[in-house]
Short mmCIF file of C-alpha atoms and ligand atoms in Angstrom, two decimals:
data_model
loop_
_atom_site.label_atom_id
_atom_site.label_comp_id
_atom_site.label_asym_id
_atom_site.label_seq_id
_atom_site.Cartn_x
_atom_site.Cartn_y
_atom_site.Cartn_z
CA UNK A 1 -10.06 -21.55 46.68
CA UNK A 2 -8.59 -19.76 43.67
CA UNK A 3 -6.33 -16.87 44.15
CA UNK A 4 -3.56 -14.78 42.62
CA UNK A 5 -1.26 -13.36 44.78
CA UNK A 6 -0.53 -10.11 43.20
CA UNK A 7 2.51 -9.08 45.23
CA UNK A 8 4.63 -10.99 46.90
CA UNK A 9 8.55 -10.90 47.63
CA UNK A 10 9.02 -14.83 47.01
CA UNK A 11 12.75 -14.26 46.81
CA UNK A 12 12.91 -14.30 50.56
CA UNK A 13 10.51 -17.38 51.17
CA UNK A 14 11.05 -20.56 51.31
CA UNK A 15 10.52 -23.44 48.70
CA UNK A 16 7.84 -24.85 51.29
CA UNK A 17 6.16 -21.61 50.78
CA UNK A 18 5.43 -22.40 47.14
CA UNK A 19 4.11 -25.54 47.69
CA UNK A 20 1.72 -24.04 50.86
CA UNK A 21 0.41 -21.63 48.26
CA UNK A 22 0.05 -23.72 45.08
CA UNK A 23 -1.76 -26.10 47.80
CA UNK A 24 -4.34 -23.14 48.76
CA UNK A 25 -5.48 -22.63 45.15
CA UNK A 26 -3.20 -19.77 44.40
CA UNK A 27 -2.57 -19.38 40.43
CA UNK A 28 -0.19 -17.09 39.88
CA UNK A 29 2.40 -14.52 41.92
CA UNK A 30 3.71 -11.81 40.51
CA UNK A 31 6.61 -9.93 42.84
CA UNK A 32 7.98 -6.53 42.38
CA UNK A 33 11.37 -5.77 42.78
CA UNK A 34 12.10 -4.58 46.37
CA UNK A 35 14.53 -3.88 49.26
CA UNK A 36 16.47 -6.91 50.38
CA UNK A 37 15.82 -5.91 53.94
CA UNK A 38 19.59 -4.19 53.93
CA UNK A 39 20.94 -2.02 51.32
CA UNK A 40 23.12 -3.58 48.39
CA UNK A 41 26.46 -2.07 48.60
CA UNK A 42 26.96 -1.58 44.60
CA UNK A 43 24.19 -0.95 41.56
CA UNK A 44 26.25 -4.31 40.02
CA UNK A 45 24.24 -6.35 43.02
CA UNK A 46 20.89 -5.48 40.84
CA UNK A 47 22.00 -7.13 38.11
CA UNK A 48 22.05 -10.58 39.84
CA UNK A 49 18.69 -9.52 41.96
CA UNK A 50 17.07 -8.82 38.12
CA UNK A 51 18.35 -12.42 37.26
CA UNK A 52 17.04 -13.83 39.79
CA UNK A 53 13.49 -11.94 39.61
CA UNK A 54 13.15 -12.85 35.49
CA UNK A 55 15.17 -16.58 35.57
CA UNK A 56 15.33 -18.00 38.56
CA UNK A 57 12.10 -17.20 40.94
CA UNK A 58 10.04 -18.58 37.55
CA UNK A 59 11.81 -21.71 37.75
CA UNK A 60 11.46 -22.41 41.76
CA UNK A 61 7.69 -21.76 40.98
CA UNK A 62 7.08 -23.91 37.83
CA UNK A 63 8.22 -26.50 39.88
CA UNK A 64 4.88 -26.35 41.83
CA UNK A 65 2.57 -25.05 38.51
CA UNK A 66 2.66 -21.72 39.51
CA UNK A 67 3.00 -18.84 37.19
CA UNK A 68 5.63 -16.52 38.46
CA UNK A 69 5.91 -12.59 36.93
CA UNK A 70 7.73 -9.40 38.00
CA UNK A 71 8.04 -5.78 38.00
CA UNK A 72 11.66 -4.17 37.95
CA UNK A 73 12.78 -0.82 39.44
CA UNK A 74 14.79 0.31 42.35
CA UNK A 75 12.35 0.40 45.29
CA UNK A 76 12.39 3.88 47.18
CA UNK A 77 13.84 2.63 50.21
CA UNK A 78 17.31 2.79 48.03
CA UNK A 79 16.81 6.03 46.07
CA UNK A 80 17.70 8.30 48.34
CA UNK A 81 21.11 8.21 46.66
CA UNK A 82 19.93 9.51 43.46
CA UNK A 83 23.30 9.12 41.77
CA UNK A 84 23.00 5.35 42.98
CA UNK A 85 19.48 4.97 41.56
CA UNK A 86 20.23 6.59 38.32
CA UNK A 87 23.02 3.50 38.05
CA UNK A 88 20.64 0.60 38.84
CA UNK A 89 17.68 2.02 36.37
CA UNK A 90 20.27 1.82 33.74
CA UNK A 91 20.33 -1.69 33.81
CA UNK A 92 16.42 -1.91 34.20
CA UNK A 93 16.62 -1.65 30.21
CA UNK A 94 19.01 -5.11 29.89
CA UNK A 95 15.56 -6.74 31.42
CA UNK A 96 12.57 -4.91 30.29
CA UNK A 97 11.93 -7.54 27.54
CA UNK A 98 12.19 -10.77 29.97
CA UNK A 99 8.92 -12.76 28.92
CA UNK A 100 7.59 -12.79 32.52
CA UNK A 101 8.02 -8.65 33.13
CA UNK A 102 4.59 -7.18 34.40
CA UNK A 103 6.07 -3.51 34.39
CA UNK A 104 7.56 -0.59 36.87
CA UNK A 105 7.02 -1.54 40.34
CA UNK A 106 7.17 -1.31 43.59
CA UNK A 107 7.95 2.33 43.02
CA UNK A 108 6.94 5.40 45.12
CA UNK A 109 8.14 7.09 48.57
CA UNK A 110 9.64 5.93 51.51
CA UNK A 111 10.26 8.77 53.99
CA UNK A 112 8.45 11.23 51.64
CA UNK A 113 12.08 13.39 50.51
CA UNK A 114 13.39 15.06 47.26
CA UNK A 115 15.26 12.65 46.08
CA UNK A 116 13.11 9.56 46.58
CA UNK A 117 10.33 11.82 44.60
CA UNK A 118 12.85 12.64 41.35
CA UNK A 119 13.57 9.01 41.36
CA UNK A 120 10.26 8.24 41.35
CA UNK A 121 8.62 10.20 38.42
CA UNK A 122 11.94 9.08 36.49
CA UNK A 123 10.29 5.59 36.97
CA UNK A 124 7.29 6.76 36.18
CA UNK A 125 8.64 8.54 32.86
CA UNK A 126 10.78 5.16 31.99
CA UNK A 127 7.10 2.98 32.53
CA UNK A 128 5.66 5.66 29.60
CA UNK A 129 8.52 5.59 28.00
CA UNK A 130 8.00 1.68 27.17
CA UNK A 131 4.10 1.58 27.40
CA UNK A 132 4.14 -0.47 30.65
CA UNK A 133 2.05 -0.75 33.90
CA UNK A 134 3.38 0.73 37.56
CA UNK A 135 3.02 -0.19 40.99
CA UNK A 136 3.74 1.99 43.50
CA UNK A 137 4.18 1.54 47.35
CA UNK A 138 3.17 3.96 49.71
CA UNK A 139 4.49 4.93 53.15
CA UNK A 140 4.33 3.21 56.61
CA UNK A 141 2.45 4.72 59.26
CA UNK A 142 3.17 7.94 60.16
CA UNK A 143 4.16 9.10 56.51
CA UNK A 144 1.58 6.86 54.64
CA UNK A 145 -1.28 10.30 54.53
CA UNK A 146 1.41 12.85 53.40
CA UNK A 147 3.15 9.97 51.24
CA UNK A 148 0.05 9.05 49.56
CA UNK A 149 -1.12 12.57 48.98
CA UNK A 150 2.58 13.48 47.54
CA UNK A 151 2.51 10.44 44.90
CA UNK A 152 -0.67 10.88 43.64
CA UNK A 153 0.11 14.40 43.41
CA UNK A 154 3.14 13.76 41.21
CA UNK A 155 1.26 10.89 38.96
CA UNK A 156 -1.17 14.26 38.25
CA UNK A 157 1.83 15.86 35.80
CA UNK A 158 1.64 12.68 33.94
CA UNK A 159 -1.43 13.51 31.54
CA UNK A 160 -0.92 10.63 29.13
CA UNK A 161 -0.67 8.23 31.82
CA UNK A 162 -3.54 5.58 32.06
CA UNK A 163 -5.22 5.66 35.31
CA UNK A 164 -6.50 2.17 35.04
CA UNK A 165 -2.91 0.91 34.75
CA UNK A 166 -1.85 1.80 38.01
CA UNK A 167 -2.09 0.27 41.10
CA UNK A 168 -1.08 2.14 44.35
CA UNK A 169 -0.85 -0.55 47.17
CA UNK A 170 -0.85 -0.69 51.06
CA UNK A 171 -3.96 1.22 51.01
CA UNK A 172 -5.58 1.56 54.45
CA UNK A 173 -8.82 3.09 55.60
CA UNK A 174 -7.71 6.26 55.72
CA UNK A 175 -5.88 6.34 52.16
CA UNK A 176 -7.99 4.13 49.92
CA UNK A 177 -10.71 6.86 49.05
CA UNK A 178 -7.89 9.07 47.37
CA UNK A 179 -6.95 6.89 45.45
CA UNK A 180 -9.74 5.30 44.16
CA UNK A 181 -11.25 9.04 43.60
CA UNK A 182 -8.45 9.48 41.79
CA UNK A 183 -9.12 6.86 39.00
CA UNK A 184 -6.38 4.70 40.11
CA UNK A 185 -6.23 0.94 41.41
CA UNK A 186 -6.00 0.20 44.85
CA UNK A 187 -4.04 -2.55 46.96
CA UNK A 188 -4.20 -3.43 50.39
CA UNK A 189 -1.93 -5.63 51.77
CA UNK A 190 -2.40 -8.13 54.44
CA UNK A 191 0.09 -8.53 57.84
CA UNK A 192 0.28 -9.99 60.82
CA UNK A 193 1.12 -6.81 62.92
CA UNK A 194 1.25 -3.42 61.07
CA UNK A 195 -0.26 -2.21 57.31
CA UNK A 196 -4.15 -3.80 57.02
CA UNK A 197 -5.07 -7.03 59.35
CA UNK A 198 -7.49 -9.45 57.72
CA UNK A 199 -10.63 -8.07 59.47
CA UNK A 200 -9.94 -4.36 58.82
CA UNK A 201 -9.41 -5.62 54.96
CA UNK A 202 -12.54 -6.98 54.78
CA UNK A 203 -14.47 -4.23 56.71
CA UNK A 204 -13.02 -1.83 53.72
CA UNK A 205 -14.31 -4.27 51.52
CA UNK A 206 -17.48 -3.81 53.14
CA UNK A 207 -17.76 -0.15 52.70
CA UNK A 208 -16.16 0.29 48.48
CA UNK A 209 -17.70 -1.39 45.68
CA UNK A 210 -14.71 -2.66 45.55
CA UNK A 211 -14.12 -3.38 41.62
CA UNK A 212 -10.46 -1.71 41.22
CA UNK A 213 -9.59 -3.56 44.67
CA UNK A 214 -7.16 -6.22 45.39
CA UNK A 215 -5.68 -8.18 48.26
CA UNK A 216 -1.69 -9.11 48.81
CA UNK A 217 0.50 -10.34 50.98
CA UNK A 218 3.45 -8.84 50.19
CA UNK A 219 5.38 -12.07 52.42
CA UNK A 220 8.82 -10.33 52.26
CA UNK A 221 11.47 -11.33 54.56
CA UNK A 222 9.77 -9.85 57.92
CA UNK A 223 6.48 -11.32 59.66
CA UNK A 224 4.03 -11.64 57.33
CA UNK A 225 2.10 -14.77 55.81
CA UNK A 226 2.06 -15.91 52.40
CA UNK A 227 -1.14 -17.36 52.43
CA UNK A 228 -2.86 -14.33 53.86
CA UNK A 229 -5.11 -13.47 50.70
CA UNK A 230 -7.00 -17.04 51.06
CA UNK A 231 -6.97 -16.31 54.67
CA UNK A 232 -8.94 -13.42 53.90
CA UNK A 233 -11.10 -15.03 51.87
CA UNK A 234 -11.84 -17.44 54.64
CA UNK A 235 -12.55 -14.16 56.78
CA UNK A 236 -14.92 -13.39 54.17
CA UNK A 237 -16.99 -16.82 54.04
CA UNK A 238 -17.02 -16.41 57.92
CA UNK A 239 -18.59 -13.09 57.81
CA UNK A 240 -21.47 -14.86 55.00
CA UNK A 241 -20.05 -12.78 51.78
CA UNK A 242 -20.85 -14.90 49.06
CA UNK A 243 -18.76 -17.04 46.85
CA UNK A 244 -18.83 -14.82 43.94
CA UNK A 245 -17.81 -11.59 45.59
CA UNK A 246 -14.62 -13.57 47.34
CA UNK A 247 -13.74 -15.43 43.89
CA UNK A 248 -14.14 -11.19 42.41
CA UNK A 249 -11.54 -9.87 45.19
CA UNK A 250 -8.91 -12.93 45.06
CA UNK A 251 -8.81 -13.52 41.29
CA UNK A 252 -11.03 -11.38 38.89
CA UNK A 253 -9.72 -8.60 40.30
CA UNK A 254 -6.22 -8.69 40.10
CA UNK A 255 -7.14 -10.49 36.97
CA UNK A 256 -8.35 -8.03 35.52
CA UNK A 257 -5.44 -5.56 36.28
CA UNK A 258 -2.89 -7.47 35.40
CA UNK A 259 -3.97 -8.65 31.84
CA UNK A 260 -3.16 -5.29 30.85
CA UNK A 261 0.45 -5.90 30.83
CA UNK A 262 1.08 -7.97 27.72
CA UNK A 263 3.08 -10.92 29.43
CA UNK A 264 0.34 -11.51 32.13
CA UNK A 265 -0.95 -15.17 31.40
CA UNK A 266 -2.60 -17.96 33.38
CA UNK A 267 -1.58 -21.50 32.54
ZN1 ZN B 301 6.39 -5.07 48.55
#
């Protein structure tokens, strides 16, 4: 079945992952820039994690006639140390005009603090600031509510920002209405163990019209599946939703979205 996979952290997957996914129908991935699962020890080590977002991950993915794209930033799990952060956005510029950039993402909060907030409505500022699209991650667990609440909070001093280029992602069922009331997209992303299991995606998908929804698997370098959004699809055939309304979720949607940033193209 036809999919995009709107966010996923390819650098950490395996070329057999490709071709599993270009296999499964998916036709394009777009990954936003992300921690590495331990923190680099110098701002220079972005550089060469930027290269390898706009050059090489393209490359590895045209290989199996897959459209690869990106969004830059420093994610919040590394902008605690705002002096640190401040460093790697300065080279976000050196970048900004690589033909496969999407926009500013996966910014937001981690552990909810001062410092990961300044750093990210400096993000947000620098997306305005060059007329591009965000994505923003929200909390785990405990601190997803509070973090959620705090980020759209902080998007509300923005006035000129458009709503309808912004997607807020790892929605759950007890964050998705606020952002969606809010005007904003919504993502939900798909694991194994924690964030939104197949079956609880598609009972939210059950209960929202659904039209500024999508489905990711984020398939970073802990357990998690990169072909989780066709999974869910399958979920959905299982449960009778109809062809049209799983071809909406897994590839008009994020469709939609994402041919607001200028670079977004299907081959
Ligand atoms: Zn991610």
């Amino acid at each position: 079945m036809d999919y995009i996979e709107p966010h996923a952290h390819m650098v950490s997957r395996s070329t057999d992952d490709y071709e599993k996914m270009a296999l499964a129908g998916c036709r394009a991935i777009c990954e936003p820039a992300f921690w590495a699962g331990f923190d680099r020890s110098s701002p220079e080590g972005f550089r060469d994690y930027y290269r390898q977002l706009t050059d090489y991950e393209p490359k590895r993915a045209a290989k199996f006639g897959i459209p690869h794209f990106c969004w830059l930033c420093i994610n919040p799990k590394e902008a605690e140390d705002a002096g640190f952060a401040r460093e790697v956005m300065a080279l976000i510029p050196d970048f900004i005009d690589s033909p496969t950039v999407l926009g500013i993402g996966e910014i937001g909060l981690n552990k909810n603090t001062r410092n990961e907030l300044a750093i990210f409505e400096e993000h947000v500022q620098l997306a305005l600031d060059h007329d591009l699209a965000i994505l923003i991650h929200t909390p785990h667990l405990e601190d997803k509510l509070k973090g959620t609440r705090l980020t759209i909070d902080a998007l509300a001093n923005f006035p000129k920002l458009d709503r309808n280029r912004v997607i807020i992602d790892h929605v759950e069922e007890h964050t998705v209405d606020l952002v969606l009331d809010a005007g904003y997209w919504a993502g939900m992303t798909l694991y194994p163990e924690s964030k939104c299991t197949l079956s609880r995606a598609v009972d939210i998908l059950e209960t929202h019209e659904g039209d500024r929804l999508w489905l990711n698997s984020a398939c970073d370098w802990g357990v998690s599946d990169p072909l989780a959004v066709v999974k869910c699809g399958l979920e959905m055939r299982k449960r009778k939703h109809a062809d049209e309304a799983i071809h909406r979720i897994l590839f008009d949607n994020p469709k939609r979205f994402l041919s607001q940033c200028p670079n977004f193209r299907l081959d």
